[in-house]
PDB file of C-alpha atoms and ligand atoms in Angstrom:
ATOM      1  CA  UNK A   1     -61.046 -10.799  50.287  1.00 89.00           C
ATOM      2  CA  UNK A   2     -57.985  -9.588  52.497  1.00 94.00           C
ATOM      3  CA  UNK A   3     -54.848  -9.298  50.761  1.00 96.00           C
ATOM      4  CA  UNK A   4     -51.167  -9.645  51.575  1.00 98.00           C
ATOM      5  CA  UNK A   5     -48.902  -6.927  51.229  1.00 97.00           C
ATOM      6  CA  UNK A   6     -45.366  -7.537  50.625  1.00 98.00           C
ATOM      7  CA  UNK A   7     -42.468  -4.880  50.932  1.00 97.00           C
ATOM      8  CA  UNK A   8     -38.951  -4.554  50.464  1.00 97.00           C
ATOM      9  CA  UNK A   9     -38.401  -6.014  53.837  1.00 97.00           C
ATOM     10  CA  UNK A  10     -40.311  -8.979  53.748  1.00 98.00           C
ATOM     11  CA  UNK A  11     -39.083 -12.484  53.518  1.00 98.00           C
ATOM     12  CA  UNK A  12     -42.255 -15.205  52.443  1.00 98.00           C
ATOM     13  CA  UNK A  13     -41.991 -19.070  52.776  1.00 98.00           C
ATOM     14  CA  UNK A  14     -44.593 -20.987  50.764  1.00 98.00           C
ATOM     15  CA  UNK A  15     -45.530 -24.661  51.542  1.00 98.00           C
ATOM     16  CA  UNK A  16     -47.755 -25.994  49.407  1.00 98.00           C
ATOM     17  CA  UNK A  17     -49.777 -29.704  49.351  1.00 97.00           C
ATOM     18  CA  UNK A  18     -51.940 -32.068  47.144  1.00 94.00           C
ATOM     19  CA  UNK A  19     -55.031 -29.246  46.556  1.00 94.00           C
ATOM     20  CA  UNK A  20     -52.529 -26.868  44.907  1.00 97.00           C
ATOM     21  CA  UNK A  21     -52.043 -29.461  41.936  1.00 96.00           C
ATOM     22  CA  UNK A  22     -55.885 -30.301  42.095  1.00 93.00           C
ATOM     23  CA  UNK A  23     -57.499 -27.535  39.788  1.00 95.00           C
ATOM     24  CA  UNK A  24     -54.470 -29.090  37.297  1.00 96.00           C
ATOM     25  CA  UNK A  25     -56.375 -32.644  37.067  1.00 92.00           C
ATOM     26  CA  UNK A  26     -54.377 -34.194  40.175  1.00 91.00           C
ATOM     27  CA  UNK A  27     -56.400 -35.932  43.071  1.00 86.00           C
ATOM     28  CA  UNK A  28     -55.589 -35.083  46.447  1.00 86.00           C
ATOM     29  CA  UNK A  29     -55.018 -37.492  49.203  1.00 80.00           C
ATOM     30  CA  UNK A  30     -57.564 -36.565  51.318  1.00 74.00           C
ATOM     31  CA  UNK A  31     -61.393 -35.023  51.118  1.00 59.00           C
ATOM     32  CA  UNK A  32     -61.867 -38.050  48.993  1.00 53.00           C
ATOM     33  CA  UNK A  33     -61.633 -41.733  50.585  1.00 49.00           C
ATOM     34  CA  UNK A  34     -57.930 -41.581  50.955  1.00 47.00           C
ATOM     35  CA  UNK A  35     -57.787 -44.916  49.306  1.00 49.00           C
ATOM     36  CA  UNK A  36     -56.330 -46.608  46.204  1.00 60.00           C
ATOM     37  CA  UNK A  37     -58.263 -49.532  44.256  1.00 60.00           C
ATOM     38  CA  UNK A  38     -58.823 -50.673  47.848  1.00 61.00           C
ATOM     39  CA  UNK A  39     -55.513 -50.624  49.088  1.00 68.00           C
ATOM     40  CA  UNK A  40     -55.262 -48.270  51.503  1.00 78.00           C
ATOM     41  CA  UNK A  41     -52.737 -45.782  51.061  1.00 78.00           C
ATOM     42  CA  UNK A  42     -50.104 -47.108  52.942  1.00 79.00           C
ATOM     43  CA  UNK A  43     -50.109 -50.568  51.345  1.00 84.00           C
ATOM     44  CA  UNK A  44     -48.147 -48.540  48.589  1.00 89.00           C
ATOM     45  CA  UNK A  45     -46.455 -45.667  50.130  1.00 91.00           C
ATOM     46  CA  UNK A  46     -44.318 -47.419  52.483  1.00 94.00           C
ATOM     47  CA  UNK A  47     -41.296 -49.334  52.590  1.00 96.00           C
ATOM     48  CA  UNK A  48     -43.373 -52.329  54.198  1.00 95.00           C
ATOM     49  CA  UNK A  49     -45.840 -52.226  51.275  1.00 95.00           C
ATOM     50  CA  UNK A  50     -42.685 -52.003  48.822  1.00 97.00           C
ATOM     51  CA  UNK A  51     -40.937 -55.049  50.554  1.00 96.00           C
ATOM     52  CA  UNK A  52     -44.291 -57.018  50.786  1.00 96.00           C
ATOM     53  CA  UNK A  53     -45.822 -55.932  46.828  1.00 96.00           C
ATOM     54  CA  UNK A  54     -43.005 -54.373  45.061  1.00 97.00           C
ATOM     55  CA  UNK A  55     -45.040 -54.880  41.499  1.00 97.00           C
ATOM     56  CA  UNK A  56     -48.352 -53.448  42.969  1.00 94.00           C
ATOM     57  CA  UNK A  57     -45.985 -50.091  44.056  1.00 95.00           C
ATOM     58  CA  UNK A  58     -44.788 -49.733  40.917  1.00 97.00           C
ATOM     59  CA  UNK A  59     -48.175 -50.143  39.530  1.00 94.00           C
ATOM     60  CA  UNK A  60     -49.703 -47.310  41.902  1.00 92.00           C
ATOM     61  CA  UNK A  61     -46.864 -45.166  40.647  1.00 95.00           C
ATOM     62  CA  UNK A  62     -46.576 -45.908  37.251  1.00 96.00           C
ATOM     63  CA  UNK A  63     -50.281 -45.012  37.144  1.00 92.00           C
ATOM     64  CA  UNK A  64     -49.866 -41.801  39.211  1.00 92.00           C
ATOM     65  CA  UNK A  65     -46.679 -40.776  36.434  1.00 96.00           C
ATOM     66  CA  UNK A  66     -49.383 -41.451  33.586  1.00 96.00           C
ATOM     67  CA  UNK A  67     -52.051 -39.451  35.694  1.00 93.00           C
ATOM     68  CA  UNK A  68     -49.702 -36.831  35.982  1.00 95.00           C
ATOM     69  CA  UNK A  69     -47.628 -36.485  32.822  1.00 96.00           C
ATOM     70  CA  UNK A  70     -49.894 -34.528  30.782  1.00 97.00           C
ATOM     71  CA  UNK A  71     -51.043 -32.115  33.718  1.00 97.00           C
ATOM     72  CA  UNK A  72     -49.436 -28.279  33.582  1.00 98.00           C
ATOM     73  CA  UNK A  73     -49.521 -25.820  36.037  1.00 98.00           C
ATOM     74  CA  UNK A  74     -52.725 -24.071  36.983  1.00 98.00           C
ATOM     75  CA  UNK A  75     -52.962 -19.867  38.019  1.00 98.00           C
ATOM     76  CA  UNK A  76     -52.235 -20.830  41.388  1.00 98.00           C
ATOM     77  CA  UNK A  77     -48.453 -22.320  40.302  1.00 99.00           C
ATOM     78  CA  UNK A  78     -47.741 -19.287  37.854  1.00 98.00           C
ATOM     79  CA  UNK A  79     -48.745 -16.989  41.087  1.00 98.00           C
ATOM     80  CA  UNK A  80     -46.471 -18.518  43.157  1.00 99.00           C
ATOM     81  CA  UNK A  81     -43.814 -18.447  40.987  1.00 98.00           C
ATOM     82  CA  UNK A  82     -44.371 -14.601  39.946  1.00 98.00           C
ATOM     83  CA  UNK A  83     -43.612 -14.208  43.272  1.00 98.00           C
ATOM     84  CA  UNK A  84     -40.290 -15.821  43.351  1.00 98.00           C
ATOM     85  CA  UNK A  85     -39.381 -13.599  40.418  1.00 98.00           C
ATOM     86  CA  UNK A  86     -40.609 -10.872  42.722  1.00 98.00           C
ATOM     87  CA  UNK A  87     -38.354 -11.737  46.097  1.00 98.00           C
ATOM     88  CA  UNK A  88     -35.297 -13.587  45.058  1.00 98.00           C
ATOM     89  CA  UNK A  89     -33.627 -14.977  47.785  1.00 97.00           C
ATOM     90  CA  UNK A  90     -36.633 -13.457  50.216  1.00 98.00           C
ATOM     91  CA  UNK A  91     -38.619 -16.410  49.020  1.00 98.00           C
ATOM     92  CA  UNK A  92     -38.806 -20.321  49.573  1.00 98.00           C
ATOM     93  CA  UNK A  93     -40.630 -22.448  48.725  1.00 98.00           C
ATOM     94  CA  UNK A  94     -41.576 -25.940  50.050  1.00 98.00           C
ATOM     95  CA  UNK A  95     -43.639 -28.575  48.528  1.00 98.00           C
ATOM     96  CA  UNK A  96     -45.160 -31.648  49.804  1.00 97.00           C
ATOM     97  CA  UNK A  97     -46.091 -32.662  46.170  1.00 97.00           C
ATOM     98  CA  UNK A  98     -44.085 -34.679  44.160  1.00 97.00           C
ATOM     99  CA  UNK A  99     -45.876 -33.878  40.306  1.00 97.00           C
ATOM    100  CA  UNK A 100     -42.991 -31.626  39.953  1.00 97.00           C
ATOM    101  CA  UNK A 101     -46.026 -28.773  38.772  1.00 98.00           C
ATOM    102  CA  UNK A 102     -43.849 -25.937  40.762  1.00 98.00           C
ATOM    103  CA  UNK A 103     -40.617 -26.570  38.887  1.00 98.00           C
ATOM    104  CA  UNK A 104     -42.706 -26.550  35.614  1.00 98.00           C
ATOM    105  CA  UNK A 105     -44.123 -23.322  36.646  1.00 98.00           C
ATOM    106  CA  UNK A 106     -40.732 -21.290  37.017  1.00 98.00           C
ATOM    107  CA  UNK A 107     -39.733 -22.204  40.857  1.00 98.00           C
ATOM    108  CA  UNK A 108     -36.345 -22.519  40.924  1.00 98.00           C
ATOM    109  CA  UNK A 109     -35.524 -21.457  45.054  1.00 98.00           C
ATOM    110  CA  UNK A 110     -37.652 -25.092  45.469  1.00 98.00           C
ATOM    111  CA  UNK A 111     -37.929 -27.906  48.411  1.00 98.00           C
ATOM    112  CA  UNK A 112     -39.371 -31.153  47.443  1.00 98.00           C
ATOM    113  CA  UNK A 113     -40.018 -31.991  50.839  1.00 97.00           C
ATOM    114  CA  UNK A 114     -41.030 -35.401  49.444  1.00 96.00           C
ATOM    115  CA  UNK A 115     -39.528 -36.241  46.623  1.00 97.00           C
ATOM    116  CA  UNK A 116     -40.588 -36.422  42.909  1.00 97.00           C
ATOM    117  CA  UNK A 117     -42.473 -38.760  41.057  1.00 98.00           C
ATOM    118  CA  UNK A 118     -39.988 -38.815  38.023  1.00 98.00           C
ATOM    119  CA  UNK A 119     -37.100 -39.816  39.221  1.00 98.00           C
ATOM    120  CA  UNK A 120     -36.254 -43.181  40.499  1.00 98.00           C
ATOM    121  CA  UNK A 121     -33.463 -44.783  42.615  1.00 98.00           C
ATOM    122  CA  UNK A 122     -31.955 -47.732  43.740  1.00 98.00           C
ATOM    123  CA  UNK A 123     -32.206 -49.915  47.055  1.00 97.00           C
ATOM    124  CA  UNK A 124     -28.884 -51.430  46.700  1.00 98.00           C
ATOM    125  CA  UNK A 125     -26.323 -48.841  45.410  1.00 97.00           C
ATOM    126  CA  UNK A 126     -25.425 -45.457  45.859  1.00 95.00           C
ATOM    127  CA  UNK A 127     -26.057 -44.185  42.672  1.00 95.00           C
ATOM    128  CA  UNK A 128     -28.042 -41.092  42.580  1.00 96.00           C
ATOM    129  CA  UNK A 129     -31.653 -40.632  41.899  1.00 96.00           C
ATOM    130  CA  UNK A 130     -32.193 -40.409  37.820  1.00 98.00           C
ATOM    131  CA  UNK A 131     -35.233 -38.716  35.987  1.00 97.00           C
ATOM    132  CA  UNK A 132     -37.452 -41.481  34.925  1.00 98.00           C
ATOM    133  CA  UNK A 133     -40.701 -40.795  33.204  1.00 97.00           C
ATOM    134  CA  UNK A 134     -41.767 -44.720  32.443  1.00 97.00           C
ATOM    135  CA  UNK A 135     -44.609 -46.044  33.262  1.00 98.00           C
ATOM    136  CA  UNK A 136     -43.798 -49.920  33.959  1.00 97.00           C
ATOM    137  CA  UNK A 137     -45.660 -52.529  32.373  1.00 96.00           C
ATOM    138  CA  UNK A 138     -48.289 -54.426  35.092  1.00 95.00           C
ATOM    139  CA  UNK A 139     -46.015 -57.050  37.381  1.00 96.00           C
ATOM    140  CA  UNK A 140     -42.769 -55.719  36.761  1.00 96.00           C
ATOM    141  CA  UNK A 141     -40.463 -54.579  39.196  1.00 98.00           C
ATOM    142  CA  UNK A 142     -37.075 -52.571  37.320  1.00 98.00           C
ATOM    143  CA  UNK A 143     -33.493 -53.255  37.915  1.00 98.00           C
ATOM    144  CA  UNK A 144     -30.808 -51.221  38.174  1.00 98.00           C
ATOM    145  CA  UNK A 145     -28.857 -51.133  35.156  1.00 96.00           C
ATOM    146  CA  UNK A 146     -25.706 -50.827  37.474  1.00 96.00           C
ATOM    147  CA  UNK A 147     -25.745 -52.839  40.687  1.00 98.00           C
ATOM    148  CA  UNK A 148     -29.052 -55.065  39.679  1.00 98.00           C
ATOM    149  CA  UNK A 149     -30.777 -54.204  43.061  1.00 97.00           C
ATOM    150  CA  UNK A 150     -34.185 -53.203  42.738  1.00 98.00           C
ATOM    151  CA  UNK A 151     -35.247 -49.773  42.215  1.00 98.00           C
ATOM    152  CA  UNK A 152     -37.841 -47.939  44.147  1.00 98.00           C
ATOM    153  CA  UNK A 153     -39.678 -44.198  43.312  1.00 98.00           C
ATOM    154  CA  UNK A 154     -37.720 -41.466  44.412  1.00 98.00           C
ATOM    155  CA  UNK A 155     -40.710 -40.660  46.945  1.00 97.00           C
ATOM    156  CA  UNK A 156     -40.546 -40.321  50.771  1.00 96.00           C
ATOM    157  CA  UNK A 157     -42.940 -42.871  52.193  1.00 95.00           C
ATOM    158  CA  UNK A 158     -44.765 -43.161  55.046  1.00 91.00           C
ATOM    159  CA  UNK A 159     -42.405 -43.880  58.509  1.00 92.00           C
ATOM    160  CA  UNK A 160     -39.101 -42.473  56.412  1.00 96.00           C
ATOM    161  CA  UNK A 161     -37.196 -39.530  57.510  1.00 95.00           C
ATOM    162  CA  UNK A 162     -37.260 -36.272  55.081  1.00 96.00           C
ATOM    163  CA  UNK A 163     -33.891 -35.352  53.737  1.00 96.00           C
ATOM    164  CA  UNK A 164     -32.088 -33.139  56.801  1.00 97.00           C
ATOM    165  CA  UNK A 165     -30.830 -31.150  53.846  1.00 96.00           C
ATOM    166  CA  UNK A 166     -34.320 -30.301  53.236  1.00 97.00           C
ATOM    167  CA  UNK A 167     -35.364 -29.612  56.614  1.00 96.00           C
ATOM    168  CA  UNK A 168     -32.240 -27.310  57.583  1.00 97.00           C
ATOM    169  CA  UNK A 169     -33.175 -25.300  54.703  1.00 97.00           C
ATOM    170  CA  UNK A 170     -36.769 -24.363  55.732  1.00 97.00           C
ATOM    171  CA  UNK A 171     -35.570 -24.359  59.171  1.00 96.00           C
ATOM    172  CA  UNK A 172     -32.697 -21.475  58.266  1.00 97.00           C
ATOM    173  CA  UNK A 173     -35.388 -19.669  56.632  1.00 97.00           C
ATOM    174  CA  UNK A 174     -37.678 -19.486  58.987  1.00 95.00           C
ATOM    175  CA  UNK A 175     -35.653 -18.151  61.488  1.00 94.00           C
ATOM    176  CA  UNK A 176     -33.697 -15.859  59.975  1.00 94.00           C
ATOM    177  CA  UNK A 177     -34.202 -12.822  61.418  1.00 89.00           C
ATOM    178  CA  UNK A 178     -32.559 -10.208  58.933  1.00 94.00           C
ATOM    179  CA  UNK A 179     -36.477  -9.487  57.525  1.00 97.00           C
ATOM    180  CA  UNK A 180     -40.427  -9.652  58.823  1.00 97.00           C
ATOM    181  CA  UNK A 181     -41.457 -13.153  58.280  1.00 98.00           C
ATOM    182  CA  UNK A 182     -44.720 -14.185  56.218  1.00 98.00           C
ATOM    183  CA  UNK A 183     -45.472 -17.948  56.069  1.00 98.00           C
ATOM    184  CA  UNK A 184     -48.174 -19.333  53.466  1.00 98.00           C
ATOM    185  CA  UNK A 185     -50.043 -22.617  53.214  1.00 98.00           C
ATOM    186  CA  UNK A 186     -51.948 -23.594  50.401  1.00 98.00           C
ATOM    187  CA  UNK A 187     -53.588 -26.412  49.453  1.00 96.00           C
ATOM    188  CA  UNK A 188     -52.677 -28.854  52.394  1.00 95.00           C
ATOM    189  CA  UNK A 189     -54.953 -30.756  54.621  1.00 92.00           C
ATOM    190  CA  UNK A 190     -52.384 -30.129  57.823  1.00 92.00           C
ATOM    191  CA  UNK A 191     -52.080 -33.801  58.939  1.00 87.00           C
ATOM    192  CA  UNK A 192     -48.945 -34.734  57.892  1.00 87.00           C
ATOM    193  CA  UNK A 193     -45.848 -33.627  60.059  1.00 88.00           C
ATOM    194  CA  UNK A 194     -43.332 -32.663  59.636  1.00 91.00           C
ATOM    195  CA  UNK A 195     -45.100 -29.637  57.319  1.00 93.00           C
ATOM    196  CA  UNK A 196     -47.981 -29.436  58.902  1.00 93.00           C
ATOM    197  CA  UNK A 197     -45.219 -27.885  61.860  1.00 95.00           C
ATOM    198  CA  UNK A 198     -43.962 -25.261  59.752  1.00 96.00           C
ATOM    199  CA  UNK A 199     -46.016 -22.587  61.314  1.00 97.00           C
ATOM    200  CA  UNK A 200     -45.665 -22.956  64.710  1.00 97.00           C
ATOM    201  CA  UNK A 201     -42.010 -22.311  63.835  1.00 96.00           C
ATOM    202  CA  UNK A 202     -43.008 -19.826  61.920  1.00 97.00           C
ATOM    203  CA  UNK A 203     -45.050 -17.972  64.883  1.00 97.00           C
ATOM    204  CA  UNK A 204     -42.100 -18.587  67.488  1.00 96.00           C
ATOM    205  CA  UNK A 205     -40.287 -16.806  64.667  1.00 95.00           C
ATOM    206  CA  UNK A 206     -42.326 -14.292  64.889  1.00 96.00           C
ATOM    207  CA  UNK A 207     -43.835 -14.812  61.794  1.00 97.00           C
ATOM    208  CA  UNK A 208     -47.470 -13.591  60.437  1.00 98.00           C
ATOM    209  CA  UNK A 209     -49.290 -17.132  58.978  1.00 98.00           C
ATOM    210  CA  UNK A 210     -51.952 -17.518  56.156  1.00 98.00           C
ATOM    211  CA  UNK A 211     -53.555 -20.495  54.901  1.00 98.00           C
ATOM    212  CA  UNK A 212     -55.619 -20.489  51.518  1.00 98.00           C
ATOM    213  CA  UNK A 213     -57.057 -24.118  51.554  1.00 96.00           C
ATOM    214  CA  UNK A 214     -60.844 -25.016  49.974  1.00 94.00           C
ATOM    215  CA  UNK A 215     -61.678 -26.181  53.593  1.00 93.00           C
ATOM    216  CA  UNK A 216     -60.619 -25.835  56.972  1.00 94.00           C
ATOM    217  CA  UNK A 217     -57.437 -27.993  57.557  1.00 93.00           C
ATOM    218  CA  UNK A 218     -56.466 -29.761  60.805  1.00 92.00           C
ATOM    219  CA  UNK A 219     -54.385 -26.646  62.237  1.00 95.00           C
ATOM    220  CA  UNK A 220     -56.699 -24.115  60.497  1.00 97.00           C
ATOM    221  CA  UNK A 221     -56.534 -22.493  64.219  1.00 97.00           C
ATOM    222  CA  UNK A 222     -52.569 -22.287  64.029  1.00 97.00           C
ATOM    223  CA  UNK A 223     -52.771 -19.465  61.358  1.00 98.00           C
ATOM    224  CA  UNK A 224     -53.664 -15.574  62.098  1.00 98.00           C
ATOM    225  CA  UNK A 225     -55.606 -15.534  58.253  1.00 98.00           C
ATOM    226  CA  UNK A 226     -57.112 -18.420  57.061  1.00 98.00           C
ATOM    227  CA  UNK A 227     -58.726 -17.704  53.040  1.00 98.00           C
ATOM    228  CA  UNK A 228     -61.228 -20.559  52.154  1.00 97.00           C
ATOM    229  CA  UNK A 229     -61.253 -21.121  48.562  1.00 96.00           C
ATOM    230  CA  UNK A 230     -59.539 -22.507  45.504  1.00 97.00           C
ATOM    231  CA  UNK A 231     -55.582 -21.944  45.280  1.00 98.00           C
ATOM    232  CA  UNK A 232     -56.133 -20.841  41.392  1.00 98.00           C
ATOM    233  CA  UNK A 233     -58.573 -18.308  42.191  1.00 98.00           C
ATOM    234  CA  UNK A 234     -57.259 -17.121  45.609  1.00 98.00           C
ATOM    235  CA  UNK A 235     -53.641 -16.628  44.895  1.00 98.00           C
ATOM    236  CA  UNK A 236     -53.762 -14.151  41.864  1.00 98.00           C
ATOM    237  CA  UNK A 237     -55.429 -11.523  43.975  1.00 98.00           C
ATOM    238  CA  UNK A 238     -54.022 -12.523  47.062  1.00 98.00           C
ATOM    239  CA  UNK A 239     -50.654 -10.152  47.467  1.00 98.00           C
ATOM    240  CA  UNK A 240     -49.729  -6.826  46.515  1.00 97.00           C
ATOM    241  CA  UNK A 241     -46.190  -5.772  46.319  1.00 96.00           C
ATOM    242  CA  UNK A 242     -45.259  -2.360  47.460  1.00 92.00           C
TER     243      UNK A 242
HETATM  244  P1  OAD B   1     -54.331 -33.767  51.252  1.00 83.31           P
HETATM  245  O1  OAD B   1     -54.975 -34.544  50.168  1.00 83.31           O
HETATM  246  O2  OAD B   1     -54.251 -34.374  52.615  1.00 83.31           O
HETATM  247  O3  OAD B   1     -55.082 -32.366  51.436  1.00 83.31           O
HETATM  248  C1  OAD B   1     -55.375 -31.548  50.344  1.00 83.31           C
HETATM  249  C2  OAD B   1     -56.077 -30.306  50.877  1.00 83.31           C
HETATM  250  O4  OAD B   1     -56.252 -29.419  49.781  1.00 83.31           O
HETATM  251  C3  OAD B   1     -57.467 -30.563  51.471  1.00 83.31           C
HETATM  252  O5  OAD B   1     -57.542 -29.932  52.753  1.00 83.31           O
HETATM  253  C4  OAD B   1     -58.434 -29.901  50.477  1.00 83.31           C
HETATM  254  O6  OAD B   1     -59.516 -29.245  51.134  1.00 83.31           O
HETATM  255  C5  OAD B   1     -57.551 -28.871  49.829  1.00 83.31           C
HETATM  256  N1  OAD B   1     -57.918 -28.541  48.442  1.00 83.31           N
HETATM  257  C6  OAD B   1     -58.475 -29.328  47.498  1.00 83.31           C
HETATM  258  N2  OAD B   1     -58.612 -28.668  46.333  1.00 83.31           N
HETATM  259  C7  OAD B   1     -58.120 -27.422  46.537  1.00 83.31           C
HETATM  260  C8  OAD B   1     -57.971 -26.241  45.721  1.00 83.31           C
HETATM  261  N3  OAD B   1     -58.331 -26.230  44.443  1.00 83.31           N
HETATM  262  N4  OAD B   1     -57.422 -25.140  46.287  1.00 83.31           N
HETATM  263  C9  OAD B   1     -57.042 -25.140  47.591  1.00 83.31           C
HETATM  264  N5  OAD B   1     -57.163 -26.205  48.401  1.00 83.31           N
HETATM  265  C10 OAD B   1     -57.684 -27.331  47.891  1.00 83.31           C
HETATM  266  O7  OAD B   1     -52.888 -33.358  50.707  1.00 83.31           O
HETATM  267  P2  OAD B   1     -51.586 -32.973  51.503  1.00 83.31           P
HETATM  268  O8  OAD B   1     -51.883 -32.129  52.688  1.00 83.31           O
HETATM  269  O9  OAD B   1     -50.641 -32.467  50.491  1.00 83.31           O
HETATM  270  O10 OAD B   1     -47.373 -37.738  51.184  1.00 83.31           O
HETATM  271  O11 OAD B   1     -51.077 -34.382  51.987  1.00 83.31           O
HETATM  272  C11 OAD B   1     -49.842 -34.444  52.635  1.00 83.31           C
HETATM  273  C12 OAD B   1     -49.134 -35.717  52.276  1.00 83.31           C
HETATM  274  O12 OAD B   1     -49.958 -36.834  52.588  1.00 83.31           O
HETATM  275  C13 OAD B   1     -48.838 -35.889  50.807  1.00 83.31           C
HETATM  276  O13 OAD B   1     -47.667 -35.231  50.392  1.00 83.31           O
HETATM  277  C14 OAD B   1     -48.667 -37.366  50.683  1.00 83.31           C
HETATM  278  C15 OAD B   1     -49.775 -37.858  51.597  1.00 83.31           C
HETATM  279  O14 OAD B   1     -49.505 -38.992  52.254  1.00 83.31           O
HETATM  280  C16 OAD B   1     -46.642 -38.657  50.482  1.00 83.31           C
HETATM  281  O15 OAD B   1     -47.013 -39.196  49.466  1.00 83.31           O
HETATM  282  C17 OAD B   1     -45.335 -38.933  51.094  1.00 83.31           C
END
């Protein structure tokens, strides 16, 4: 297997998708039917979905928190997060998952590019997002304690923006031009933009581009080295510091 080598003047920017998490006990969106008791995905992922079925949303998400709550990181997460500890502020990284398995693992220098399954917020107020681990009884729909609005997952749904906080982050990054660039993806299936954009940025950057994924993704032919194989077997042997 080729490895990545990684010096003192090397800045890396992870982004990282559903087949990360898998080998932890999470299904991916993709590579399986992409749907959800028969309801395709975007029945519940979207704000039309929410405004149309608010109590089957909560139901696809209070499952997905009791699918995920017991589910720790896997090799592939404590990699990644070795080499944080490695880099400092040479390193980002940006998630599209939102099991919160990266944080868990040690990430701290962390994008959740779309938002996290345990915390909730409201559709009527401004109060900001709280941690919420519940798992909400069939039919309900819960309040907010403050305004009495409804409140929705803290997740980005199909047809919303990302957070421009987000985005300006991995967009600084990517172009800064104080080190050589390395951009990884791992685990993603390539289909959803913004992220699956990341490395042509990365290229007019400049930037040398890997991909570990278990199968070729939809922009496999954007990368310069693409790895086929599992994230929690790839990634430990993947880079070597120097
Ligand atoms: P997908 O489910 O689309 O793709 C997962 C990819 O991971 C596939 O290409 C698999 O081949 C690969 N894979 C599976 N197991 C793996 C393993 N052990 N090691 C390495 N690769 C593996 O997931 P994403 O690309 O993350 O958005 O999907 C992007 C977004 O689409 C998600 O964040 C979600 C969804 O709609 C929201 O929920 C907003």
């Amino acid at each position: 297997m080729e490895t990545l080598r990684i010096d003192g003047n090397t800045r890396l920017l992870v982004m990282t998708g559903a087949g990360v998490s898998a080998e932890s006990g999470i299904p991916t969106f993709r590579g399986s039917d992409g749907l959800w008791e028969n309801h395709p995905v975007e029945q519940v992922a979207s704000p039309e979905g929410f405004h149309a079925d608010p109590a089957l949303v909560w139901r696809f998400y209070s499952q997905r928190r009791t699918g995920a709550r017991p589910c720790v990181p896997n090799p592939g997460h404590l990699a990644i997060a070795e080499w944080e500890q490695m880099l400092g502020d040479r390193f980002l990284l940006a998630t599209q998952n939102v099991d919160g398995l990266h944080r868990l693992a040690g990430n701290q220098r962390l994008v959740e590019l779309h938002g996290n399954l345990f915390t909730t917020r409201c559709t009527r107020c401004e109060r900001p997002p709280f941690e919420d681990r519940l798992a909400y009884p069939e039919g309900t729909v819960p309040l907010c304690g403050q305004c009495g609005g409804r409140l929705r997952p803290n997740i980005v749904w199909f047809g919303e923006p990302l957070d421009s906080r987000d985005l300006l982050q991995v967009g600084d990054f990517l172009r800064r031009d104080d080190t050589r660039l390395v951009f990884m993806a791992v685990g993603t299936s390539g289909a959803v933009w913004p992220a699956a954009g990341f490395v042509d940025t990365a290229r007019k950057s400049g930037g040398e581009t890997w991909l570990v994924n278990a199968e070729p993704a939809e922009n496999t032919g954007r990368f310069h080295h693409f790895i086929q194989g599992r994230s929690g077997e790839v990634l430990p042997k993947l880079v070597t510091f120097e």
